[in-house]
Amino acid sequence: MIRVLAIDDEPFALQQLATYIKKVPFFELAGECISAHEARKVMEEETVDALFIDINMPDLNGLDFVRSLVMPPLVVFTTAYSEYAIEGYKVDAVDYLLKPFSLDDFQRAALKVKSQYELRHTTEAHVSPVDEDDSLFVKTEHRIVSVHLTDILYIEGMSEYLKIHFTTGQKPLTVLLSMKKLEERLPKNFMRIHRSYIINLRHIQEVNKNRVILNDPSTSANHSSIEQATFLPIGDLYRDAFSDYLNSKFLMK
């Protein structure tokens, strides 16, 4: 199922979008938002594969919102103003619906979204099994890159993408891959502590209440150890497993 977020500041238009989304068998309504700011909050908590979003909204319009996303999902713009069409395609929109649009118009756009969604997933980055060299290969953009597991500090999930953060100071690597797929290929010194984070257990500096503090060796030695650290939250679903790991390593009298 393709999880779709409906965004429109007009209540009637938002209701119509939600109704149309529910009529498409391969769509699942991820939420209804009356502003881009509300949509951003939903996207921080939920997996969203596609947006049907109005352009002309107060505070932050749809175009600027999509431009602000580091890794935007698939986008279909909806608006009453045809002059926005060219701008919409400049941000790689899948389609553009001019209000008022019919269910047939919406379903045609939905099929385009489905096609792009399937294309993304058939070309999804693949990961090789971990070999005797303690490394793996990932596909990013049009390159295949070798990643040494000892160089990974943590992995951050961003919808359909992952961002691999390193201890070496190199720029984070962004790949189209699910957390689950990468998690299956990683050795035991990696653990998922949050729906959005997998950490290298060897770089834990401290566990403080609901967060893990990782020591980043790539940070300048001129800073204190805390200033060098990376702070990541521990999710409720992963707390017990992480506590079991800590208990297995805990030294007592």
mmCIF file with all atom_site columns, C-alpha atoms in Angstrom, residues 25-149:
data_model
loop_
_atom_site.group_PDB
_atom_site.id
_atom_site.type_symbol
_atom_site.label_atom_id
_atom_site.label_alt_id
_atom_site.label_comp_id
_atom_site.label_asym_id
_atom_site.label_entity_id
_atom_site.label_seq_id
_atom_site.pdbx_PDB_ins_code
_atom_site.Cartn_x
_atom_site.Cartn_y
_atom_site.Cartn_z
_atom_site.occupancy
_atom_site.B_iso_or_equiv
_atom_site.pdbx_formal_charge
_atom_site.auth_seq_id
_atom_site.auth_comp_id
_atom_site.auth_asym_id
_atom_site.auth_atom_id
_atom_site.pdbx_PDB_model_num
ATOM 1   C CA . PRO A 1 25  ? -7.334  0.444   -3.767  1.00 0.00 ? 25  PRO A CA 1
ATOM 2   C CA . PHE A 1 26  ? -3.538  0.792   -3.620  1.00 0.00 ? 26  PHE A CA 1
ATOM 3   C CA . PHE A 1 27  ? -3.621  3.987   -1.505  1.00 0.00 ? 27  PHE A CA 1
ATOM 4   C CA . GLU A 1 28  ? -3.754  4.242   2.274   1.00 0.00 ? 28  GLU A CA 1
ATOM 5   C CA . LEU A 1 29  ? -4.631  7.594   3.844   1.00 0.00 ? 29  LEU A CA 1
ATOM 6   C CA . ALA A 1 30  ? -1.732  8.532   6.141   1.00 0.00 ? 30  ALA A CA 1
ATOM 7   C CA . GLY A 1 31  ? -3.389  11.729  7.368   1.00 0.00 ? 31  GLY A CA 1
ATOM 8   C CA . GLU A 1 32  ? -5.244  14.952  6.593   1.00 0.00 ? 32  GLU A CA 1
ATOM 9   C CA . CYS A 1 33  ? -3.469  18.278  7.200   1.00 0.00 ? 33  CYS A CA 1
ATOM 10  C CA . ILE A 1 34  ? -4.679  21.867  6.899   1.00 0.00 ? 34  ILE A CA 1
ATOM 11  C CA . SER A 1 35  ? -1.169  23.341  6.627   1.00 0.00 ? 35  SER A CA 1
ATOM 12  C CA . ALA A 1 36  ? 2.360   22.507  5.590   1.00 0.00 ? 36  ALA A CA 1
ATOM 13  C CA . HIS A 1 37  ? 3.503   22.913  9.193   1.00 0.00 ? 37  HIS A CA 1
ATOM 14  C CA . GLU A 1 38  ? 1.013   20.280  10.327  1.00 0.00 ? 38  GLU A CA 1
ATOM 15  C CA . ALA A 1 39  ? 2.132   18.009  7.483   1.00 0.00 ? 39  ALA A CA 1
ATOM 16  C CA . ARG A 1 40  ? 5.763   18.306  8.568   1.00 0.00 ? 40  ARG A CA 1
ATOM 17  C CA . LYS A 1 41  ? 4.850   17.091  12.071  1.00 0.00 ? 41  LYS A CA 1
ATOM 18  C CA . VAL A 1 42  ? 2.996   14.089  10.642  1.00 0.00 ? 42  VAL A CA 1
ATOM 19  C CA . MET A 1 43  ? 5.930   13.218  8.384   1.00 0.00 ? 43  MET A CA 1
ATOM 20  C CA . GLU A 1 44  ? 8.267   13.228  11.367  1.00 0.00 ? 44  GLU A CA 1
ATOM 21  C CA . GLU A 1 45  ? 6.170   10.514  13.005  1.00 0.00 ? 45  GLU A CA 1
ATOM 22  C CA . GLU A 1 46  ? 4.652   8.546   10.131  1.00 0.00 ? 46  GLU A CA 1
ATOM 23  C CA . THR A 1 47  ? 5.836   6.876   6.939   1.00 0.00 ? 47  THR A CA 1
ATOM 24  C CA . VAL A 1 48  ? 4.551   8.917   3.986   1.00 0.00 ? 48  VAL A CA 1
ATOM 25  C CA . ASP A 1 49  ? 5.101   7.712   0.413   1.00 0.00 ? 49  ASP A CA 1
ATOM 26  C CA . ALA A 1 50  ? 3.215   10.449  -1.466  1.00 0.00 ? 50  ALA A CA 1
ATOM 27  C CA . LEU A 1 51  ? 1.708   13.901  -0.987  1.00 0.00 ? 51  LEU A CA 1
ATOM 28  C CA . PHE A 1 52  ? -1.375  15.398  -2.607  1.00 0.00 ? 52  PHE A CA 1
ATOM 29  C CA . ILE A 1 53  ? -0.820  19.010  -1.651  1.00 0.00 ? 53  ILE A CA 1
ATOM 30  C CA . ASP A 1 54  ? -2.386  22.381  -2.408  1.00 0.00 ? 54  ASP A CA 1
ATOM 31  C CA . ILE A 1 55  ? 0.035   25.086  -3.552  1.00 0.00 ? 55  ILE A CA 1
ATOM 32  C CA . ASN A 1 56  ? -1.659  28.292  -2.494  1.00 0.00 ? 56  ASN A CA 1
ATOM 33  C CA . MET A 1 57  ? -1.720  28.067  1.318   1.00 0.00 ? 57  MET A CA 1
ATOM 34  C CA . PRO A 1 58  ? -1.031  30.693  3.992   1.00 0.00 ? 58  PRO A CA 1
ATOM 35  C CA . ASP A 1 59  ? 2.254   30.828  5.955   1.00 0.00 ? 59  ASP A CA 1
ATOM 36  C CA . LEU A 1 60  ? 4.074   28.213  3.862   1.00 0.00 ? 60  LEU A CA 1
ATOM 37  C CA . ASN A 1 61  ? 2.831   27.333  0.384   1.00 0.00 ? 61  ASN A CA 1
ATOM 38  C CA . GLY A 1 62  ? 3.012   23.859  -1.078  1.00 0.00 ? 62  GLY A CA 1
ATOM 39  C CA . LEU A 1 63  ? 5.909   24.561  -3.438  1.00 0.00 ? 63  LEU A CA 1
ATOM 40  C CA . ASP A 1 64  ? 8.131   26.000  -0.726  1.00 0.00 ? 64  ASP A CA 1
ATOM 41  C CA . PHE A 1 65  ? 7.234   23.153  1.612   1.00 0.00 ? 65  PHE A CA 1
ATOM 42  C CA . VAL A 1 66  ? 8.252   20.491  -0.916  1.00 0.00 ? 66  VAL A CA 1
ATOM 43  C CA . ARG A 1 67  ? 11.473  22.392  -1.694  1.00 0.00 ? 67  ARG A CA 1
ATOM 44  C CA . SER A 1 68  ? 12.282  22.394  2.035   1.00 0.00 ? 68  SER A CA 1
ATOM 45  C CA . LEU A 1 69  ? 12.180  18.589  2.298   1.00 0.00 ? 69  LEU A CA 1
ATOM 46  C CA . VAL A 1 70  ? 15.565  16.880  2.156   1.00 0.00 ? 70  VAL A CA 1
ATOM 47  C CA . MET A 1 71  ? 14.110  13.714  0.651   1.00 0.00 ? 71  MET A CA 1
ATOM 48  C CA . PRO A 1 72  ? 10.566  14.520  -0.532  1.00 0.00 ? 72  PRO A CA 1
ATOM 49  C CA . PRO A 1 73  ? 8.109   11.718  -1.198  1.00 0.00 ? 73  PRO A CA 1
ATOM 50  C CA . LEU A 1 74  ? 6.220   11.536  -4.487  1.00 0.00 ? 74  LEU A CA 1
ATOM 51  C CA . VAL A 1 75  ? 4.250   14.752  -5.002  1.00 0.00 ? 75  VAL A CA 1
ATOM 52  C CA . VAL A 1 76  ? 1.033   15.688  -6.785  1.00 0.00 ? 76  VAL A CA 1
ATOM 53  C CA . PHE A 1 77  ? 0.129   19.366  -6.567  1.00 0.00 ? 77  PHE A CA 1
ATOM 54  C CA . THR A 1 78  ? -3.502  20.469  -6.444  1.00 0.00 ? 78  THR A CA 1
ATOM 55  C CA . THR A 1 79  ? -4.440  24.101  -7.056  1.00 0.00 ? 79  THR A CA 1
ATOM 56  C CA . ALA A 1 80  ? -6.987  26.418  -8.640  1.00 0.00 ? 80  ALA A CA 1
ATOM 57  C CA . TYR A 1 81  ? -4.252  28.456  -10.340 1.00 0.00 ? 81  TYR A CA 1
ATOM 58  C CA . SER A 1 82  ? -2.889  27.118  -13.611 1.00 0.00 ? 82  SER A CA 1
ATOM 59  C CA . GLU A 1 83  ? 0.120   29.477  -13.558 1.00 0.00 ? 83  GLU A CA 1
ATOM 60  C CA . TYR A 1 84  ? 1.692   27.269  -10.903 1.00 0.00 ? 84  TYR A CA 1
ATOM 61  C CA . ALA A 1 85  ? 1.940   24.282  -13.253 1.00 0.00 ? 85  ALA A CA 1
ATOM 62  C CA . ILE A 1 86  ? 5.442   25.010  -14.559 1.00 0.00 ? 86  ILE A CA 1
ATOM 63  C CA . GLU A 1 87  ? 6.765   25.677  -11.058 1.00 0.00 ? 87  GLU A CA 1
ATOM 64  C CA . GLY A 1 88  ? 5.241   22.410  -9.917  1.00 0.00 ? 88  GLY A CA 1
ATOM 65  C CA . TYR A 1 89  ? 7.162   20.396  -12.469 1.00 0.00 ? 89  TYR A CA 1
ATOM 66  C CA . LYS A 1 90  ? 10.389  22.202  -11.566 1.00 0.00 ? 90  LYS A CA 1
ATOM 67  C CA . VAL A 1 91  ? 10.343  20.376  -8.231  1.00 0.00 ? 91  VAL A CA 1
ATOM 68  C CA . ASP A 1 92  ? 9.834   17.004  -9.975  1.00 0.00 ? 92  ASP A CA 1
ATOM 69  C CA . ALA A 1 93  ? 6.136   16.674  -9.223  1.00 0.00 ? 93  ALA A CA 1
ATOM 70  C CA . VAL A 1 94  ? 4.566   13.457  -10.478 1.00 0.00 ? 94  VAL A CA 1
ATOM 71  C CA . ASP A 1 95  ? 1.451   15.307  -11.611 1.00 0.00 ? 95  ASP A CA 1
ATOM 72  C CA . TYR A 1 96  ? -0.540  18.522  -11.316 1.00 0.00 ? 96  TYR A CA 1
ATOM 73  C CA . LEU A 1 97  ? -4.295  18.618  -10.722 1.00 0.00 ? 97  LEU A CA 1
ATOM 74  C CA . LEU A 1 98  ? -6.187  21.803  -11.544 1.00 0.00 ? 98  LEU A CA 1
ATOM 75  C CA . LYS A 1 99  ? -9.200  22.415  -9.306  1.00 0.00 ? 99  LYS A CA 1
ATOM 76  C CA . PRO A 1 100 ? -11.966 21.457  -9.604  1.00 0.00 ? 100 PRO A CA 1
ATOM 77  C CA . PHE A 1 101 ? -10.865 17.964  -10.620 1.00 0.00 ? 101 PHE A CA 1
ATOM 78  C CA . SER A 1 102 ? -12.959 14.811  -10.905 1.00 0.00 ? 102 SER A CA 1
ATOM 79  C CA . LEU A 1 103 ? -12.403 11.353  -9.458  1.00 0.00 ? 103 LEU A CA 1
ATOM 80  C CA . ASP A 1 104 ? -11.279 10.229  -12.921 1.00 0.00 ? 104 ASP A CA 1
ATOM 81  C CA . ASP A 1 105 ? -8.646  12.987  -12.970 1.00 0.00 ? 105 ASP A CA 1
ATOM 82  C CA . PHE A 1 106 ? -7.510  11.959  -9.506  1.00 0.00 ? 106 PHE A CA 1
ATOM 83  C CA . GLN A 1 107 ? -7.309  8.284   -10.439 1.00 0.00 ? 107 GLN A CA 1
ATOM 84  C CA . ARG A 1 108 ? -5.128  9.098   -13.454 1.00 0.00 ? 108 ARG A CA 1
ATOM 85  C CA . ALA A 1 109 ? -2.748  10.973  -11.151 1.00 0.00 ? 109 ALA A CA 1
ATOM 86  C CA . ALA A 1 110 ? -2.877  8.064   -8.697  1.00 0.00 ? 110 ALA A CA 1
ATOM 87  C CA . LEU A 1 111 ? -1.763  5.647   -11.428 1.00 0.00 ? 111 LEU A CA 1
ATOM 88  C CA . LYS A 1 112 ? 1.223   7.903   -12.165 1.00 0.00 ? 112 LYS A CA 1
ATOM 89  C CA . VAL A 1 113 ? 2.106   7.864   -8.475  1.00 0.00 ? 113 VAL A CA 1
ATOM 90  C CA . LYS A 1 114 ? 1.838   4.059   -8.438  1.00 0.00 ? 114 LYS A CA 1
ATOM 91  C CA . SER A 1 115 ? 4.114   3.789   -11.463 1.00 0.00 ? 115 SER A CA 1
ATOM 92  C CA . GLN A 1 116 ? 6.764   6.039   -9.899  1.00 0.00 ? 116 GLN A CA 1
ATOM 93  C CA . TYR A 1 117 ? 6.470   4.252   -6.560  1.00 0.00 ? 117 TYR A CA 1
ATOM 94  C CA . GLU A 1 118 ? 7.053   0.864   -8.188  1.00 0.00 ? 118 GLU A CA 1
ATOM 95  C CA . LEU A 1 119 ? 9.984   2.247   -10.189 1.00 0.00 ? 119 LEU A CA 1
ATOM 96  C CA . ARG A 1 120 ? 11.608  3.556   -7.008  1.00 0.00 ? 120 ARG A CA 1
ATOM 97  C CA . HIS A 1 121 ? 11.286  0.206   -5.316  1.00 0.00 ? 121 HIS A CA 1
ATOM 98  C CA . THR A 1 122 ? 12.500  -1.913  -8.212  1.00 0.00 ? 122 THR A CA 1
ATOM 99  C CA . THR A 1 123 ? 15.622  0.271   -8.380  1.00 0.00 ? 123 THR A CA 1
ATOM 100 C CA . GLU A 1 124 ? 15.971  0.391   -4.593  1.00 0.00 ? 124 GLU A CA 1
ATOM 101 C CA . ALA A 1 125 ? 19.531  0.321   -3.360  1.00 0.00 ? 125 ALA A CA 1
ATOM 102 C CA . HIS A 1 126 ? 20.735  -3.189  -2.662  1.00 0.00 ? 126 HIS A CA 1
ATOM 103 C CA . VAL A 1 127 ? 23.089  -4.206  0.090   1.00 0.00 ? 127 VAL A CA 1
ATOM 104 C CA . SER A 1 128 ? 25.577  -7.027  -0.198  1.00 0.00 ? 128 SER A CA 1
ATOM 105 C CA . PRO A 1 129 ? 25.985  -9.488  2.686   1.00 0.00 ? 129 PRO A CA 1
ATOM 106 C CA . VAL A 1 130 ? 28.727  -8.657  5.173   1.00 0.00 ? 130 VAL A CA 1
ATOM 107 C CA . ASP A 1 131 ? 31.908  -10.430 4.076   1.00 0.00 ? 131 ASP A CA 1
ATOM 108 C CA . GLU A 1 132 ? 35.189  -11.352 5.708   1.00 0.00 ? 132 GLU A CA 1
ATOM 109 C CA . ASP A 1 133 ? 36.484  -7.811  5.122   1.00 0.00 ? 133 ASP A CA 1
ATOM 110 C CA . ASP A 1 134 ? 33.834  -6.409  7.498   1.00 0.00 ? 134 ASP A CA 1
ATOM 111 C CA . SER A 1 135 ? 32.375  -4.232  4.756   1.00 0.00 ? 135 SER A CA 1
ATOM 112 C CA . LEU A 1 136 ? 29.344  -4.044  2.512   1.00 0.00 ? 136 LEU A CA 1
ATOM 113 C CA . PHE A 1 137 ? 28.354  -2.345  -0.739  1.00 0.00 ? 137 PHE A CA 1
ATOM 114 C CA . VAL A 1 138 ? 25.462  0.064   -1.118  1.00 0.00 ? 138 VAL A CA 1
ATOM 115 C CA . LYS A 1 139 ? 24.021  1.697   -4.176  1.00 0.00 ? 139 LYS A CA 1
ATOM 116 C CA . THR A 1 140 ? 23.577  5.460   -4.010  1.00 0.00 ? 140 THR A CA 1
ATOM 117 C CA . GLU A 1 141 ? 22.409  7.477   -7.006  1.00 0.00 ? 141 GLU A CA 1
ATOM 118 C CA . HIS A 1 142 ? 24.338  5.864   -9.897  1.00 0.00 ? 142 HIS A CA 1
ATOM 119 C CA . ARG A 1 143 ? 27.298  4.634   -7.847  1.00 0.00 ? 143 ARG A CA 1
ATOM 120 C CA . ILE A 1 144 ? 28.105  1.506   -5.894  1.00 0.00 ? 144 ILE A CA 1
ATOM 121 C CA . VAL A 1 145 ? 30.029  2.427   -2.769  1.00 0.00 ? 145 VAL A CA 1
ATOM 122 C CA . SER A 1 146 ? 31.969  0.284   -0.302  1.00 0.00 ? 146 SER A CA 1
ATOM 123 C CA . VAL A 1 147 ? 31.163  0.985   3.351   1.00 0.00 ? 147 VAL A CA 1
ATOM 124 C CA . HIS A 1 148 ? 33.361  -0.284  6.183   1.00 0.00 ? 148 HIS A CA 1
ATOM 125 C CA . LEU A 1 149 ? 31.202  -1.244  9.130   1.00 0.00 ? 149 LEU A CA 1
#
